[in-house]
Amino acid sequence: MDLNFILLSIAILSCVYMACNIGANDVANAMGTSVGSKSLTFKQAVLIAAVAEFAGAFFVGGHVSDTIRKGMLDPGIFHDTPLHLVFGMIAALIAAGVWLNIASYLGWPVSTTHSIVGAVVGFGLIAGGWEALNLVKLGKVVMSWVVSPVMGALFAYILFRVLTRLIFNTRNPLQHTKEVLPFLVFLVFFILSQAMVYKGLKNLHLDLEFTHAVLVSVAVGLISYIVARFLSSTIQVDRAKGLRGQFLVTEHIFKYLQMITAFYIAFAHGSNDVANAVGPLAAVVSILHDGSVHMKVEMPLWILGLGGGGIVVGLFVWGAKVMKTVGEKITELTPSRGFCATFAGATVVLICSKMGLPISTTHTLVGSIIGVGLARGLPSLNVDIIKQIFISWIATLPFTAVLSMIFYKVLLFSFG
């Protein structure tokens, strides 16, 4: 049987395996707050994530990909031995997929980007030594262990404290919700529109410059504000319901805001992180096609579809455990708390990404949930679960690196 056919088949299976595990872990933790706060059932979350993730991956997932994700490794070291890069890409996909599989089984939300970066670093060390690695970029990834959760926690803490003061600590929370809601809706749609149109959807030619993006986002926000103003005027404030009844209605209103932000995070995740699964496969296809190593490679639509489909399947089949950890085990969530965590995470990811700061969506979301818990007091947090999550984050890079080294050597021995 032809060697190229065998390697391509292994690469495709490895890509699907990795994509499924991205769905089970990364997408599951993005939707976890909505499920944990009871804003969505598991099936509803899967349906929303399936549509948003696949749309993000297939339509704006990037038609050109870096040969080596995040520029961690110089592809030039494989100029004379392109097949060795094929072995490395396959090894990285399998190693990252195995780690994500283990983490999902244990209910740990970990970063898929860090997983694939660790795997690339692993086979890169075997192939070219430390000189082949970009240590500055690797240092930025390590820095994101601190930057991401701290920024998410800080923003979520402030947002939840503000909402608590404006709404939940008042004598008439539902009336105050009617007043605050239009401004919140404006803020949500402004941030999400800014994320989409400010160099966010290049493949759809919607990568506007900052000034134009702000104008578009303000326009979308104002339209949303007017609609929210009208809808909030229809809310009847029945004082006879008492505080408990008003709190229940207020929380029900926050469900819709949380669902909107959850859809955005799933869409953004599909458009960005699908490359962690399909990027290595695109590199393999390119090398097997012409026998050369390129810095950037074309992304065929069938590969994007493969990645998007795998993500959806993985979320549906074994995403429940990570959802439970994120949505229920860190701290108790209600729709308003879940909204604060999800919106804080989305905002921090947007700001840091545009500033070029190292950021992890997973770490930011977990940090945001911790921030909401801290706003309610330290006893509301499950410290043991948080310790386990932090340990899994630290273990991600070395574990995937070592596993990738092993798989790379096995493939080199079997086919080299």
C-alpha positions as a printed Julia matrix, in Angstrom:
416×3 Matrix{Float64}:
   0.0    0.0    0.0
   1.22   3.52  -0.82
   2.98   5.23   2.13
   1.34   8.59   1.4
  -2.11   7.03   1.55
  -1.32   5.36   4.88
   0.03   8.58   6.42
  -2.92  10.62   5.11
  -5.39   8.12   6.57
  -3.64   8.2    9.96
  -3.56  12.02   9.87
  -7.29  12.26   9.08
  -8.19   9.87  11.91
  -5.91  11.8   14.28
  -7.53  15.09  13.24
 -11.05  13.75  13.86
  -9.94  12.34  17.23
  -8.44  15.7   18.23
 -11.51  17.64  17.03
 -13.84  15.37  19.02
 -11.79  15.97  22.14
 -11.78  19.73  21.55
 -15.58  19.53  21.51
 -15.66  17.4   24.65
 -13.41  19.75  26.61
 -13.11  23.29  25.26
 -16.64  23.67  23.92
 -18.09  21.89  26.93
 -16.48  24.36  29.33
 -17.67  27.31  27.2
 -21.28  26.1   27.51
 -20.89  24.87  31.09
 -22.04  28.11  32.77
 -25.31  28.09  30.78
 -26.05  24.49  31.75
 -24.92  24.93  35.37
 -27.12  28.0   35.85
 -30.09  26.11  34.34
 -30.37  28.68  31.55
 -30.05  25.8   29.08
 -30.52  22.05  29.28
 -27.64  19.86  28.11
 -29.43  19.1   24.83
 -30.17  22.8   24.2
 -26.54  23.7   24.91
 -25.35  21.01  22.5
 -27.73  22.29  19.81
 -26.64  25.93  20.19
 -22.97  24.96  20.35
 -23.34  22.66  17.34
 -24.74  25.45  15.16
 -22.36  28.15  16.44
 -19.21  26.0   16.48
 -19.75  24.5   13.04
 -20.62  27.89  11.54
 -17.54  29.48  13.1
 -15.28  26.64  12.03
 -16.6   26.15   8.5
 -17.3   29.72   7.39
 -14.63  31.73   9.22
 -12.25  29.08  10.52
  -9.36  30.32   8.4
  -8.58  29.34   4.84
  -4.86  29.76   5.46
  -3.11  28.23   8.46
   0.37  28.45   9.95
   2.31  25.25   9.36
   3.28  25.24  13.04
   0.58  26.58  15.33
   1.51  29.81  17.17
   4.97  29.88  15.56
   6.48  27.69  18.29
   8.77  25.86  15.89
  10.75  26.75  12.79
   9.45  24.55   9.92
  12.72  25.18   8.09
  14.43  22.43  10.1
  12.36  19.92   8.11
  13.34  21.34   4.71
  15.4   18.26   3.81
  13.17  15.75   5.61
   9.54  16.87   5.02
   8.14  13.46   5.99
   9.54  13.98   9.49
   7.25  17.01   9.84
   4.35  14.77   8.79
   5.29  12.37  11.58
   5.51  15.31  13.98
   2.09  16.71  13.05
   0.45  13.31  13.47
   2.26  12.77  16.78
   1.12  16.21  18.0
  -2.52  15.53  17.12
  -2.54  12.15  18.84
  -0.69  13.42  21.94
  -2.95  16.48  22.36
  -6.05  14.36  21.71
  -5.05  11.77  24.32
  -4.44  14.47  26.96
  -7.79  16.15  26.21
  -9.48  12.75  26.34
  -8.02  12.05  29.78
  -8.89  15.55  31.02
 -12.48  15.25  29.74
 -12.88  11.86  31.42
 -11.75  13.4   34.72
 -13.86  16.52  34.17
 -10.9   18.91  33.96
 -11.28  21.98  31.71
  -7.89  22.43  30.02
  -6.63  24.54  27.11
  -6.62  22.86  23.71
  -4.2   25.51  22.41
  -1.75  24.72  25.21
  -2.21  21.01  24.48
  -1.23  21.31  20.82
   1.58  23.78  21.66
   3.04  21.34  24.19
   2.83  18.53  21.63
   4.57  20.63  18.96
   7.32  21.56  21.43
   7.77  17.86  22.24
   8.47  16.58  18.74
  10.34  19.82  17.94
  12.85  19.1   20.7
  13.46  15.62  19.3
  13.75  16.86  15.71
  15.8   20.04  16.13
  16.71  20.63  19.77
  16.16  23.85  21.73
  17.48  25.96  18.83
  14.42  25.01  16.76
  11.97  26.41  19.35
  10.74  29.97  19.71
  11.31  30.36  23.45
   9.86  33.89  23.55
   6.49  32.66  22.27
   6.65  29.65  24.56
   7.2   32.05  27.47
   4.07  33.97  26.44
   2.03  30.76  26.55
   3.28  30.06  30.08
   2.48  33.67  31.01
  -1.13  33.14  29.95
  -1.51  30.67  32.84
  -1.52  33.77  35.05
  -2.86  36.5   32.74
  -5.98  34.66  31.56
  -7.59  33.56  34.86
  -6.6   36.73  36.75
  -8.05  39.05  34.1
 -11.23  36.95  33.84
 -11.66  36.82  37.62
 -11.12  40.56  38.03
 -13.59  41.57  35.33
 -16.27  39.08  36.48
 -15.82  40.16  40.1
 -16.34  43.84  39.24
 -19.3   43.15  36.92
 -21.09  40.96  39.47
 -20.51  43.46  42.29
 -21.93  46.27  40.14
 -25.04  44.24  39.21
 -25.5   43.19  42.83
 -25.46  46.81  43.93
 -27.7   48.09  41.13
 -30.24  45.24  41.17
 -30.02  42.5   43.77
 -29.37  44.61  46.87
 -32.36  46.87  46.23
 -35.88  46.73  47.65
 -37.4   46.41  44.17
 -34.97  44.32  42.05
 -37.35  43.79  39.12
 -37.96  47.53  38.66
 -34.21  48.17  38.72
 -33.71  45.33  36.23
 -36.08  47.1   33.82
 -33.96  50.24  34.1
 -30.56  48.58  33.83
 -31.44  45.95  31.19
 -31.28  48.22  28.07
 -27.81  49.45  29.03
 -26.63  45.87  29.61
 -28.01  44.8   26.24
 -26.24  47.73  24.56
 -22.95  46.72  26.22
 -23.34  43.05  25.26
 -24.12  43.73  21.6
 -21.44  46.42  21.35
 -18.75  44.04  22.65
 -19.9   41.09  20.53
 -20.19  43.2   17.37
 -16.75  44.67  18.01
 -15.34  41.16  18.34
 -16.9   40.13  15.04
 -16.09  43.09  12.77
 -12.77  44.41  14.12
 -10.37  42.14  12.24
 -12.4   39.18  13.47
 -14.05  37.86  10.31
 -11.33  38.27   7.71
 -12.56  35.37   5.6
 -15.91  37.11   5.14
 -14.13  40.42   4.43
 -15.57  41.98   7.59
 -12.21  42.84   9.13
 -12.9   46.56   9.56
 -10.45  49.09  10.93
 -10.93  50.17  14.55
 -12.84  53.43  13.87
 -15.25  51.82  11.4
 -15.68  48.81  13.68
 -16.6   51.09  16.6
 -19.2   52.91  14.49
 -20.78  49.63  13.35
 -20.73  48.27  16.93
 -22.33  51.44  18.33
 -25.06  51.25  15.67
 -25.79  47.59  16.51
 -25.7   48.42  20.21
 -28.16  51.33  19.81
 -30.62  49.19  17.85
 -30.36  46.51  20.55
 -30.84  49.19  23.23
 -34.07  50.43  21.59
 -35.44  46.89  21.27
 -34.5   46.09  24.89
 -36.06  49.36  26.05
 -39.33  48.39  24.4
 -39.29  44.83  25.73
 -38.4   45.92  29.27
 -41.37  48.31  29.27
 -43.67  45.29  28.88
 -42.36  43.67  32.08
 -44.99  43.95  34.81
 -43.64  44.7   38.29
 -45.97  42.99  40.74
 -44.91  44.0   44.24
 -47.28  41.38  45.63
 -44.85  38.72  44.43
 -42.41  39.76  47.14
 -38.64  39.78  46.83
 -38.37  36.05  46.04
 -40.83  36.31  43.16
 -39.05  39.34  41.75
 -35.68  37.59  42.01
 -37.04  34.63  40.05
 -38.33  36.87  37.24
 -35.03  38.81  37.21
 -33.0   35.62  36.92
 -35.25  34.45  34.09
 -34.47  37.67  32.18
 -30.72  37.07  32.58
 -31.1   33.66  30.92
 -31.48  35.34  27.54
 -28.39  37.51  27.97
 -26.39  34.47  28.97
 -27.57  32.48  25.95
 -26.48  35.29  23.6
 -22.97  35.45  25.09
 -22.71  31.64  25.11
 -23.55  31.55  21.39
 -20.87  34.16  20.7
 -18.19  32.26  22.66
 -19.04  29.04  20.79
 -18.89  30.83  17.42
 -15.6   32.54  18.28
 -14.18  29.25  19.55
 -15.13  27.44  16.37
 -13.53  30.13  14.2
 -10.29  30.25  16.21
  -9.55  26.95  17.93
 -10.65  24.6   15.17
  -7.19  25.32  13.73
  -5.7   23.32  16.62
  -7.16  20.2   14.99
  -7.22  21.02  11.29
  -3.99  23.05  11.03
  -1.68  20.03  11.42
  -3.8   18.01   8.97
  -3.6   20.82   6.38
   0.18  20.81   6.79
   0.27  17.03   6.26
  -1.92  17.25   3.14
   0.3   20.01   1.71
   3.54  18.07   2.33
   2.19  14.81   0.92
   0.93  16.7   -2.15
   4.16  18.37  -3.26
   6.84  17.08  -0.9
   7.74  20.58   0.35
   7.43  22.36   3.7
   5.62  25.71   3.61
   5.32  28.37   6.34
   1.62  28.78   5.55
  -0.69  26.32   3.82
  -4.11  26.48   2.17
  -7.01  25.1    4.2
  -9.35  22.97   2.04
 -13.04  23.28   2.92
 -13.36  19.54   3.49
 -10.79  19.76   6.28
 -12.66  22.66   7.95
 -15.89  20.65   7.69
 -14.15  17.63   9.19
 -12.92  19.69  12.13
 -16.27  21.39  12.73
 -18.14  18.1   12.57
 -15.7   16.38  14.93
 -16.07  19.17  17.5
 -19.86  18.81  17.52
 -19.73  15.01  17.86
 -17.22  15.21  20.71
 -19.35  17.71  22.65
 -22.45  15.53  22.3
 -20.8   12.2   23.12
 -18.62  13.05  26.11
 -18.86  16.74  26.97
 -21.12  16.35  30.02
 -18.38  15.86  32.64
 -16.5   19.06  31.86
 -19.8   20.95  31.67
 -20.66  19.71  35.16
 -17.27  20.78  36.57
 -17.46  24.27  35.08
 -21.17  24.83  35.65
 -21.72  23.22  39.05
 -18.57  22.21  40.95
 -16.53  25.45  41.11
 -19.33  27.59  42.58
 -23.13  27.66  42.49
 -24.35  29.53  39.43
 -27.6   31.31  38.66
 -28.39  32.91  35.28
 -27.17  36.33  36.49
 -23.92  34.87  37.86
 -23.48  32.75  34.73
 -24.01  35.82  32.55
 -21.36  37.77  34.51
 -18.85  34.92  34.09
 -19.57  34.3   30.4
 -19.69  37.97  29.41
 -16.55  38.76  31.42
 -14.74  35.89  29.73
 -15.85  37.0   26.25
 -14.82  40.61  26.92
 -11.39  39.73  28.33
 -10.65  37.37  25.42
 -11.61  40.13  22.96
  -9.54  42.88  24.64
  -6.44  40.75  25.22
  -6.56  39.21  21.74
  -6.73  42.62  20.08
  -3.85  43.87  22.28
  -1.74  40.85  21.35
  -1.58  39.59  24.94
  -1.36  35.85  25.6
  -4.8   34.53  26.52
  -6.58  31.19  26.9
 -10.36  31.03  26.5
 -10.6   28.08  28.89
  -8.45  29.68  31.58
 -10.3   33.0   31.21
 -13.73  31.39  31.61
 -12.68  29.39  34.66
 -11.11  32.52  36.14
 -14.36  34.43  35.5
 -16.39  31.8   37.35
 -13.93  32.0   40.26
 -14.31  35.81  40.21
 -18.09  35.52  40.52
 -17.61  33.11  43.43
 -15.15  35.47  45.14
 -17.69  38.3   44.86
 -20.02  36.17  46.98
 -17.3   35.24  49.48
 -14.52  32.64  49.58
 -16.69  29.92  51.22
 -18.83  29.82  48.06
 -15.88  28.36  46.1
 -14.91  24.68  45.92
 -11.18  25.1   46.61
 -10.37  21.39  46.06
 -11.8   21.45  42.52
  -9.95  24.68  41.75
  -6.65  23.11  42.89
  -7.25  20.11  40.61
  -7.95  22.42  37.66
  -4.8   24.49  38.27
  -2.68  21.33  38.51
  -4.14  20.07  35.2
  -3.22  23.38  33.54
   0.4   23.14  34.7
   0.58  19.49  33.63
  -0.71  20.16  30.1
   2.53  21.32  28.42
   4.95  18.72  29.85
   2.48  15.83  29.5
   1.66  16.51  25.84
   5.33  17.24  25.07
   6.53  13.88  26.42
   3.63  12.0   24.79
   4.37  13.68  21.46
   8.05  12.67  21.69
   7.02   9.05  22.17
   4.56   9.02  19.25
   7.05  10.84  17.02
   9.7    8.21  17.71
   7.21   5.39  17.09
   6.19   6.87  13.73
   9.8    7.56  12.81
  10.72   3.96  13.62
   7.67   2.52  11.81
   7.79   4.6    8.59
  11.11   6.5    8.62
